[in-house]
PDB file of N, CA and C in Angstrom:
ATOM      1  N   UNK A 627       1.432  -0.714  -9.178  1.00 68.00           N
ATOM      2  CA  UNK A 627       2.164  -1.386  -8.187  1.00 68.00           C
ATOM      3  C   UNK A 627       2.300  -2.797  -8.566  1.00 68.00           C
ATOM      4  N   UNK A 628       3.514  -3.382  -8.321  1.00 81.00           N
ATOM      5  CA  UNK A 628       3.754  -4.726  -8.655  1.00 81.00           C
ATOM      6  C   UNK A 628       3.116  -5.752  -7.684  1.00 81.00           C
ATOM      7  N   UNK A 629       2.738  -6.860  -8.106  1.00 88.00           N
ATOM      8  CA  UNK A 629       2.123  -7.941  -7.195  1.00 88.00           C
ATOM      9  C   UNK A 629       3.241  -8.470  -6.345  1.00 88.00           C
ATOM     10  N   UNK A 630       2.964  -8.558  -5.046  1.00 89.00           N
ATOM     11  CA  UNK A 630       3.830  -9.092  -4.132  1.00 89.00           C
ATOM     12  C   UNK A 630       3.294 -10.479  -3.678  1.00 89.00           C
ATOM     13  N   UNK A 631       4.113 -11.498  -3.826  1.00 91.00           N
ATOM     14  CA  UNK A 631       3.727 -12.839  -3.275  1.00 91.00           C
ATOM     15  C   UNK A 631       4.598 -13.112  -2.150  1.00 91.00           C
ATOM     16  N   UNK A 632       4.036 -13.624  -1.064  1.00 94.00           N
ATOM     17  CA  UNK A 632       4.783 -14.062   0.128  1.00 94.00           C
ATOM     18  C   UNK A 632       3.967 -15.271   0.772  1.00 94.00           C
ATOM     19  N   UNK A 633       4.694 -16.013   1.495  1.00 94.00           N
ATOM     20  CA  UNK A 633       4.145 -17.167   2.063  1.00 94.00           C
ATOM     21  C   UNK A 633       4.355 -17.280   3.634  1.00 94.00           C
ATOM     22  N   UNK A 634       3.434 -17.911   4.304  1.00 94.00           N
ATOM     23  CA  UNK A 634       3.711 -18.176   5.692  1.00 94.00           C
ATOM     24  C   UNK A 634       2.786 -19.428   6.132  1.00 94.00           C
ATOM     25  N   UNK A 635       3.101 -19.983   7.230  1.00 94.00           N
ATOM     26  CA  UNK A 635       2.383 -21.184   7.736  1.00 94.00           C
ATOM     27  C   UNK A 635       1.551 -20.773   8.917  1.00 94.00           C
ATOM     28  N   UNK A 636       0.565 -21.576   9.185  1.00 92.00           N
ATOM     29  CA  UNK A 636      -0.103 -21.518  10.408  1.00 92.00           C
ATOM     30  C   UNK A 636       0.493 -22.347  11.538  1.00 92.00           C
ATOM     31  N   UNK A 637       0.441 -21.815  12.784  1.00 92.00           N
ATOM     32  CA  UNK A 637       0.895 -22.659  13.884  1.00 92.00           C
ATOM     33  C   UNK A 637      -0.121 -23.581  14.383  1.00 92.00           C
ATOM     34  N   UNK A 638       0.075 -24.275  15.362  1.00 91.00           N
ATOM     35  CA  UNK A 638      -0.910 -25.250  15.932  1.00 91.00           C
ATOM     36  C   UNK A 638      -2.140 -24.386  16.379  1.00 91.00           C
ATOM     37  N   UNK A 639      -1.949 -23.139  16.795  1.00 89.00           N
ATOM     38  CA  UNK A 639      -3.008 -22.180  17.276  1.00 89.00           C
ATOM     39  C   UNK A 639      -3.592 -21.383  16.174  1.00 89.00           C
ATOM     40  N   UNK A 640      -3.284 -21.751  14.955  1.00 90.00           N
ATOM     41  CA  UNK A 640      -3.799 -20.987  13.827  1.00 90.00           C
ATOM     42  C   UNK A 640      -3.258 -19.630  13.753  1.00 90.00           C
ATOM     43  N   UNK A 641      -2.090 -19.373  14.209  1.00 92.00           N
ATOM     44  CA  UNK A 641      -1.411 -18.036  14.178  1.00 92.00           C
ATOM     45  C   UNK A 641      -0.417 -18.008  12.943  1.00 92.00           C
ATOM     46  N   UNK A 642      -0.119 -16.867  12.488  1.00 92.00           N
ATOM     47  CA  UNK A 642       0.903 -16.726  11.452  1.00 92.00           C
ATOM     48  C   UNK A 642       1.552 -15.496  11.594  1.00 92.00           C
ATOM     49  N   UNK A 643       2.787 -15.330  10.969  1.00 93.00           N
ATOM     50  CA  UNK A 643       3.501 -14.135  10.977  1.00 93.00           C
ATOM     51  C   UNK A 643       3.300 -13.499   9.533  1.00 93.00           C
ATOM     52  N   UNK A 644       3.041 -12.237   9.627  1.00 94.00           N
ATOM     53  CA  UNK A 644       2.907 -11.397   8.333  1.00 94.00           C
ATOM     54  C   UNK A 644       4.326 -11.366   7.829  1.00 94.00           C
ATOM     55  N   UNK A 645       4.483 -11.869   6.576  1.00 95.00           N
ATOM     56  CA  UNK A 645       5.910 -11.898   6.014  1.00 95.00           C
ATOM     57  C   UNK A 645       6.448 -10.474   5.881  1.00 95.00           C
ATOM     58  N   UNK A 646       7.802 -10.350   6.010  1.00 95.00           N
ATOM     59  CA  UNK A 646       8.392  -8.950   5.868  1.00 95.00           C
ATOM     60  C   UNK A 646       8.107  -8.188   4.667  1.00 95.00           C
ATOM     61  N   UNK A 647       8.057  -8.844   3.483  1.00 95.00           N
ATOM     62  CA  UNK A 647       7.733  -8.149   2.255  1.00 95.00           C
ATOM     63  C   UNK A 647       6.289  -7.444   2.435  1.00 95.00           C
ATOM     64  N   UNK A 648       5.328  -8.206   3.036  1.00 94.00           N
ATOM     65  CA  UNK A 648       3.981  -7.760   3.123  1.00 94.00           C
ATOM     66  C   UNK A 648       3.924  -6.584   4.228  1.00 94.00           C
ATOM     67  N   UNK A 649       4.759  -6.719   5.358  1.00 95.00           N
ATOM     68  CA  UNK A 649       4.710  -5.628   6.335  1.00 95.00           C
ATOM     69  C   UNK A 649       5.357  -4.402   5.734  1.00 95.00           C
ATOM     70  N   UNK A 650       6.359  -4.540   4.907  1.00 94.00           N
ATOM     71  CA  UNK A 650       6.981  -3.382   4.290  1.00 94.00           C
ATOM     72  C   UNK A 650       6.104  -2.723   3.324  1.00 94.00           C
ATOM     73  N   UNK A 651       5.395  -3.506   2.465  1.00 93.00           N
ATOM     74  CA  UNK A 651       4.475  -2.912   1.454  1.00 93.00           C
ATOM     75  C   UNK A 651       3.301  -2.235   2.063  1.00 93.00           C
ATOM     76  N   UNK A 652       2.801  -2.739   3.213  1.00 93.00           N
ATOM     77  CA  UNK A 652       1.741  -2.028   3.924  1.00 93.00           C
ATOM     78  C   UNK A 652       2.115  -1.064   4.969  1.00 93.00           C
ATOM     79  N   UNK A 653       3.509  -0.981   5.216  1.00 94.00           N
ATOM     80  CA  UNK A 653       4.047  -0.118   6.185  1.00 94.00           C
ATOM     81  C   UNK A 653       3.501  -0.427   7.615  1.00 94.00           C
ATOM     82  N   UNK A 654       3.519  -1.617   7.898  1.00 95.00           N
ATOM     83  CA  UNK A 654       2.857  -2.124   9.259  1.00 95.00           C
ATOM     84  C   UNK A 654       4.087  -2.053  10.204  1.00 95.00           C
ATOM     85  N   UNK A 655       3.653  -1.585  11.469  1.00 92.00           N
ATOM     86  CA  UNK A 655       4.460  -1.498  12.516  1.00 92.00           C
ATOM     87  C   UNK A 655       3.868  -2.269  13.724  1.00 92.00           C
ATOM     88  N   UNK A 656       4.771  -2.640  14.696  1.00 91.00           N
ATOM     89  CA  UNK A 656       4.080  -3.309  15.883  1.00 91.00           C
ATOM     90  C   UNK A 656       2.957  -2.521  16.441  1.00 91.00           C
ATOM     91  N   UNK A 657       1.845  -3.248  16.752  1.00 84.00           N
ATOM     92  CA  UNK A 657       0.729  -2.545  17.367  1.00 84.00           C
ATOM     93  C   UNK A 657      -0.314  -2.133  16.411  1.00 84.00           C
ATOM     94  N   UNK A 658      -0.022  -2.095  15.006  1.00 88.00           N
ATOM     95  CA  UNK A 658      -0.896  -1.878  14.023  1.00 88.00           C
ATOM     96  C   UNK A 658      -2.025  -2.941  13.930  1.00 88.00           C
ATOM     97  N   UNK A 659      -3.148  -2.508  13.537  1.00 87.00           N
ATOM     98  CA  UNK A 659      -4.372  -3.430  13.342  1.00 87.00           C
ATOM     99  C   UNK A 659      -4.413  -3.661  11.762  1.00 87.00           C
ATOM    100  N   UNK A 660      -4.946  -4.832  11.544  1.00 91.00           N
ATOM    101  CA  UNK A 660      -5.060  -5.242  10.097  1.00 91.00           C
ATOM    102  C   UNK A 660      -6.497  -5.707   9.910  1.00 91.00           C
ATOM    103  N   UNK A 661      -6.958  -5.662   8.677  1.00 91.00           N
ATOM    104  CA  UNK A 661      -8.304  -6.051   8.351  1.00 91.00           C
ATOM    105  C   UNK A 661      -8.238  -7.195   7.316  1.00 91.00           C
ATOM    106  N   UNK A 662      -9.040  -8.266   7.623  1.00 92.00           N
ATOM    107  CA  UNK A 662      -9.084  -9.338   6.630  1.00 92.00           C
ATOM    108  C   UNK A 662     -10.424  -9.238   5.982  1.00 92.00           C
ATOM    109  N   UNK A 663     -10.445  -9.122   4.635  1.00 94.00           N
ATOM    110  CA  UNK A 663     -11.703  -9.170   3.838  1.00 94.00           C
ATOM    111  C   UNK A 663     -11.616 -10.501   2.944  1.00 94.00           C
ATOM    112  N   UNK A 664     -12.626 -11.263   3.238  1.00 95.00           N
ATOM    113  CA  UNK A 664     -12.697 -12.597   2.628  1.00 95.00           C
ATOM    114  C   UNK A 664     -13.744 -12.649   1.589  1.00 95.00           C
ATOM    115  N   UNK A 665     -13.488 -13.062   0.391  1.00 95.00           N
ATOM    116  CA  UNK A 665     -14.464 -13.241  -0.671  1.00 95.00           C
ATOM    117  C   UNK A 665     -14.228 -14.561  -1.351  1.00 95.00           C
ATOM    118  N   UNK A 666     -15.107 -15.538  -1.155  1.00 95.00           N
ATOM    119  CA  UNK A 666     -14.845 -16.860  -1.659  1.00 95.00           C
ATOM    120  C   UNK A 666     -13.687 -17.425  -1.012  1.00 95.00           C
ATOM    121  N   UNK A 667     -12.692 -17.814  -1.785  1.00 95.00           N
ATOM    122  CA  UNK A 667     -11.458 -18.433  -1.270  1.00 95.00           C
ATOM    123  C   UNK A 667     -10.248 -17.446  -1.299  1.00 95.00           C
ATOM    124  N   UNK A 668     -10.543 -16.113  -1.487  1.00 93.00           N
ATOM    125  CA  UNK A 668      -9.512 -15.055  -1.599  1.00 93.00           C
ATOM    126  C   UNK A 668      -9.660 -14.237  -0.357  1.00 93.00           C
ATOM    127  N   UNK A 669      -8.537 -13.692   0.041  1.00 92.00           N
ATOM    128  CA  UNK A 669      -8.440 -12.786   1.253  1.00 92.00           C
ATOM    129  C   UNK A 669      -7.581 -11.642   0.946  1.00 92.00           C
ATOM    130  N   UNK A 670      -8.118 -10.479   1.279  1.00 93.00           N
ATOM    131  CA  UNK A 670      -7.379  -9.256   1.187  1.00 93.00           C
ATOM    132  C   UNK A 670      -6.956  -8.786   2.578  1.00 93.00           C
ATOM    133  N   UNK A 671      -5.660  -8.434   2.818  1.00 94.00           N
ATOM    134  CA  UNK A 671      -5.233  -7.980   3.995  1.00 94.00           C
ATOM    135  C   UNK A 671      -4.871  -6.486   3.811  1.00 94.00           C
ATOM    136  N   UNK A 672      -5.367  -5.699   4.717  1.00 93.00           N
ATOM    137  CA  UNK A 672      -5.132  -4.237   4.659  1.00 93.00           C
ATOM    138  C   UNK A 672      -4.840  -3.706   6.105  1.00 93.00           C
ATOM    139  N   UNK A 673      -4.106  -2.606   6.019  1.00 92.00           N
ATOM    140  CA  UNK A 673      -3.792  -1.894   7.269  1.00 92.00           C
ATOM    141  C   UNK A 673      -5.029  -1.095   7.705  1.00 92.00           C
ATOM    142  N   UNK A 674      -5.351  -1.377   8.958  1.00 84.00           N
ATOM    143  CA  UNK A 674      -6.542  -0.540   9.403  1.00 84.00           C
ATOM    144  C   UNK A 674      -6.072   0.895   9.779  1.00 84.00           C
ATOM    145  N   UNK A 675      -6.746   1.821   9.242  1.00 80.00           N
ATOM    146  CA  UNK A 675      -6.311   3.265   9.440  1.00 80.00           C
ATOM    147  C   UNK A 675      -6.374   3.568  11.053  1.00 80.00           C
ATOM    148  N   UNK A 676      -5.431   4.385  11.490  1.00 73.00           N
ATOM    149  CA  UNK A 676      -5.324   4.699  12.947  1.00 73.00           C
ATOM    150  C   UNK A 676      -6.662   5.112  13.509  1.00 73.00           C
ATOM    151  N   UNK A 677      -7.409   5.961  12.850  1.00 69.00           N
ATOM    152  CA  UNK A 677      -8.691   6.479  13.401  1.00 69.00           C
ATOM    153  C   UNK A 677      -9.689   5.319  13.717  1.00 69.00           C
ATOM    154  N   UNK A 678      -9.718   4.266  12.642  1.00 67.00           N
ATOM    155  CA  UNK A 678     -10.619   3.217  12.872  1.00 67.00           C
ATOM    156  C   UNK A 678      -9.983   2.263  14.036  1.00 67.00           C
ATOM    157  N   UNK A 679      -8.724   2.158  14.090  1.00 64.00           N
ATOM    158  CA  UNK A 679      -8.212   1.383  15.276  1.00 64.00           C
ATOM    159  C   UNK A 679      -8.519   1.943  16.586  1.00 64.00           C
ATOM    160  N   UNK A 680      -8.456   3.280  16.683  1.00 70.00           N
ATOM    161  CA  UNK A 680      -8.782   3.944  17.921  1.00 70.00           C
ATOM    162  C   UNK A 680     -10.228   3.822  18.203  1.00 70.00           C
ATOM    163  N   UNK A 681     -11.142   3.858  17.251  1.00 73.00           N
ATOM    164  CA  UNK A 681     -12.590   3.721  17.510  1.00 73.00           C
ATOM    165  C   UNK A 681     -12.813   2.315  18.013  1.00 73.00           C
ATOM    166  N   UNK A 682     -12.205   1.331  17.397  1.00 70.00           N
ATOM    167  CA  UNK A 682     -12.346  -0.106  17.727  1.00 70.00           C
ATOM    168  C   UNK A 682     -11.983  -0.450  19.164  1.00 70.00           C
ATOM    169  N   UNK A 683     -10.822   0.149  19.527  1.00 71.00           N
ATOM    170  CA  UNK A 683     -10.316  -0.036  20.946  1.00 71.00           C
ATOM    171  C   UNK A 683     -11.232   0.519  21.891  1.00 71.00           C
ATOM    172  N   UNK A 684     -11.876   1.667  21.584  1.00 73.00           N
ATOM    173  CA  UNK A 684     -12.826   2.412  22.505  1.00 73.00           C
ATOM    174  C   UNK A 684     -14.091   1.457  22.525  1.00 73.00           C
ATOM    175  N   UNK A 685     -14.486   1.026  21.365  1.00 73.00           N
ATOM    176  CA  UNK A 685     -15.734   0.156  21.408  1.00 73.00           C
ATOM    177  C   UNK A 685     -15.468  -1.130  22.186  1.00 73.00           C
ATOM    178  N   UNK A 686     -14.325  -1.678  21.968  1.00 72.00           N
ATOM    179  CA  UNK A 686     -13.974  -2.932  22.702  1.00 72.00           C
ATOM    180  C   UNK A 686     -14.086  -2.885  24.352  1.00 72.00           C
ATOM    181  N   UNK A 687     -13.843  -1.679  24.742  1.00 72.00           N
ATOM    182  CA  UNK A 687     -13.913  -1.571  26.269  1.00 72.00           C
ATOM    183  C   UNK A 687     -15.486  -1.559  26.681  1.00 72.00           C
ATOM    184  N   UNK A 688     -16.337  -1.321  25.794  1.00 75.00           N
ATOM    185  CA  UNK A 688     -17.749  -1.345  26.101  1.00 75.00           C
ATOM    186  C   UNK A 688     -18.375  -2.752  26.024  1.00 75.00           C
ATOM    187  N   UNK A 689     -17.584  -3.734  25.532  1.00 72.00           N
ATOM    188  CA  UNK A 689     -18.138  -4.977  25.212  1.00 72.00           C
ATOM    189  C   UNK A 689     -17.605  -6.042  26.366  1.00 72.00           C
ATOM    190  N   UNK A 690     -17.537  -5.609  27.637  1.00 71.00           N
ATOM    191  CA  UNK A 690     -16.944  -6.355  28.635  1.00 71.00           C
ATOM    192  C   UNK A 690     -17.895  -7.574  28.958  1.00 71.00           C
ATOM    193  N   UNK A 691     -19.177  -7.633  28.576  1.00 71.00           N
ATOM    194  CA  UNK A 691     -19.944  -8.762  28.886  1.00 71.00           C
ATOM    195  C   UNK A 691     -19.506 -10.071  28.038  1.00 71.00           C
ATOM    196  N   UNK A 692     -18.619  -9.872  27.023  1.00 66.00           N
ATOM    197  CA  UNK A 692     -18.154 -10.981  26.273  1.00 66.00           C
ATOM    198  C   UNK A 692     -16.603 -11.201  26.674  1.00 66.00           C
ATOM    199  N   UNK A 693     -16.148 -10.749  27.797  1.00 70.00           N
ATOM    200  CA  UNK A 693     -14.778 -10.824  28.153  1.00 70.00           C
ATOM    201  C   UNK A 693     -14.586 -11.639  29.430  1.00 70.00           C
ATOM    202  N   UNK A 694     -15.272 -12.840  29.487  1.00 77.00           N
ATOM    203  CA  UNK A 694     -15.135 -13.705  30.508  1.00 77.00           C
ATOM    204  C   UNK A 694     -14.232 -14.817  30.337  1.00 77.00           C
ATOM    205  N   UNK A 695     -13.757 -15.578  31.323  1.00 79.00           N
ATOM    206  CA  UNK A 695     -12.900 -16.768  31.123  1.00 79.00           C
ATOM    207  C   UNK A 695     -13.709 -17.794  30.214  1.00 79.00           C
ATOM    208  N   UNK A 696     -14.959 -17.897  30.446  1.00 80.00           N
ATOM    209  CA  UNK A 696     -15.840 -18.806  29.729  1.00 80.00           C
ATOM    210  C   UNK A 696     -15.840 -18.464  28.207  1.00 80.00           C
ATOM    211  N   UNK A 697     -15.958 -17.143  27.967  1.00 77.00           N
ATOM    212  CA  UNK A 697     -15.892 -16.779  26.559  1.00 77.00           C
ATOM    213  C   UNK A 697     -14.562 -17.080  25.955  1.00 77.00           C
ATOM    214  N   UNK A 698     -13.449 -16.724  26.629  1.00 77.00           N
ATOM    215  CA  UNK A 698     -12.190 -17.065  26.103  1.00 77.00           C
ATOM    216  C   UNK A 698     -12.026 -18.577  25.724  1.00 77.00           C
ATOM    217  N   UNK A 699     -12.489 -19.364  26.655  1.00 78.00           N
ATOM    218  CA  UNK A 699     -12.359 -20.832  26.406  1.00 78.00           C
ATOM    219  C   UNK A 699     -13.225 -21.304  25.253  1.00 78.00           C
ATOM    220  N   UNK A 700     -14.449 -20.608  25.145  1.00 75.00           N
ATOM    221  CA  UNK A 700     -15.392 -21.055  23.966  1.00 75.00           C
ATOM    222  C   UNK A 700     -14.843 -20.619  22.675  1.00 75.00           C
ATOM    223  N   UNK A 701     -14.099 -19.503  22.611  1.00 73.00           N
ATOM    224  CA  UNK A 701     -13.576 -18.957  21.309  1.00 73.00           C
ATOM    225  C   UNK A 701     -12.126 -19.208  21.080  1.00 73.00           C
ATOM    226  N   UNK A 702     -11.463 -19.892  21.968  1.00 73.00           N
ATOM    227  CA  UNK A 702     -10.048 -20.125  21.963  1.00 73.00           C
ATOM    228  C   UNK A 702      -9.676 -20.960  20.720  1.00 73.00           C
ATOM    229  N   UNK A 703     -10.459 -21.785  20.247  1.00 69.00           N
ATOM    230  CA  UNK A 703     -10.106 -22.717  19.143  1.00 69.00           C
ATOM    231  C   UNK A 703     -10.492 -22.148  17.767  1.00 69.00           C
ATOM    232  N   UNK A 704     -10.987 -20.956  17.742  1.00 64.00           N
ATOM    233  CA  UNK A 704     -11.384 -20.357  16.458  1.00 64.00           C
ATOM    234  C   UNK A 704     -10.244 -19.832  15.692  1.00 64.00           C
TER     235      UNK A 704
END
C-alpha cells in the first residue's frame, strides 16, 4: 500500500478534521470511532473495529461518576 500524506490544522479547541484522503483510505464514516497510538513523536490513526466501539460505548455508560459539569470543565482544555 502506498504512503498517504495529508495535512490538517488544529482549531482553537484543539480539534481537527480528518482529511478526505485519510477518511477514504480508512473507510471512515460519520459515527466511526478512531484510535490514536502515540510512540514518541509519531502517531498512528486507526479505525476502531465496530465490536470494540460497541464495547466502549457500553462501558462508557457505567462511568457516570466522571460525567459531571465539574469534570467537563476540568477536562475541557485537554
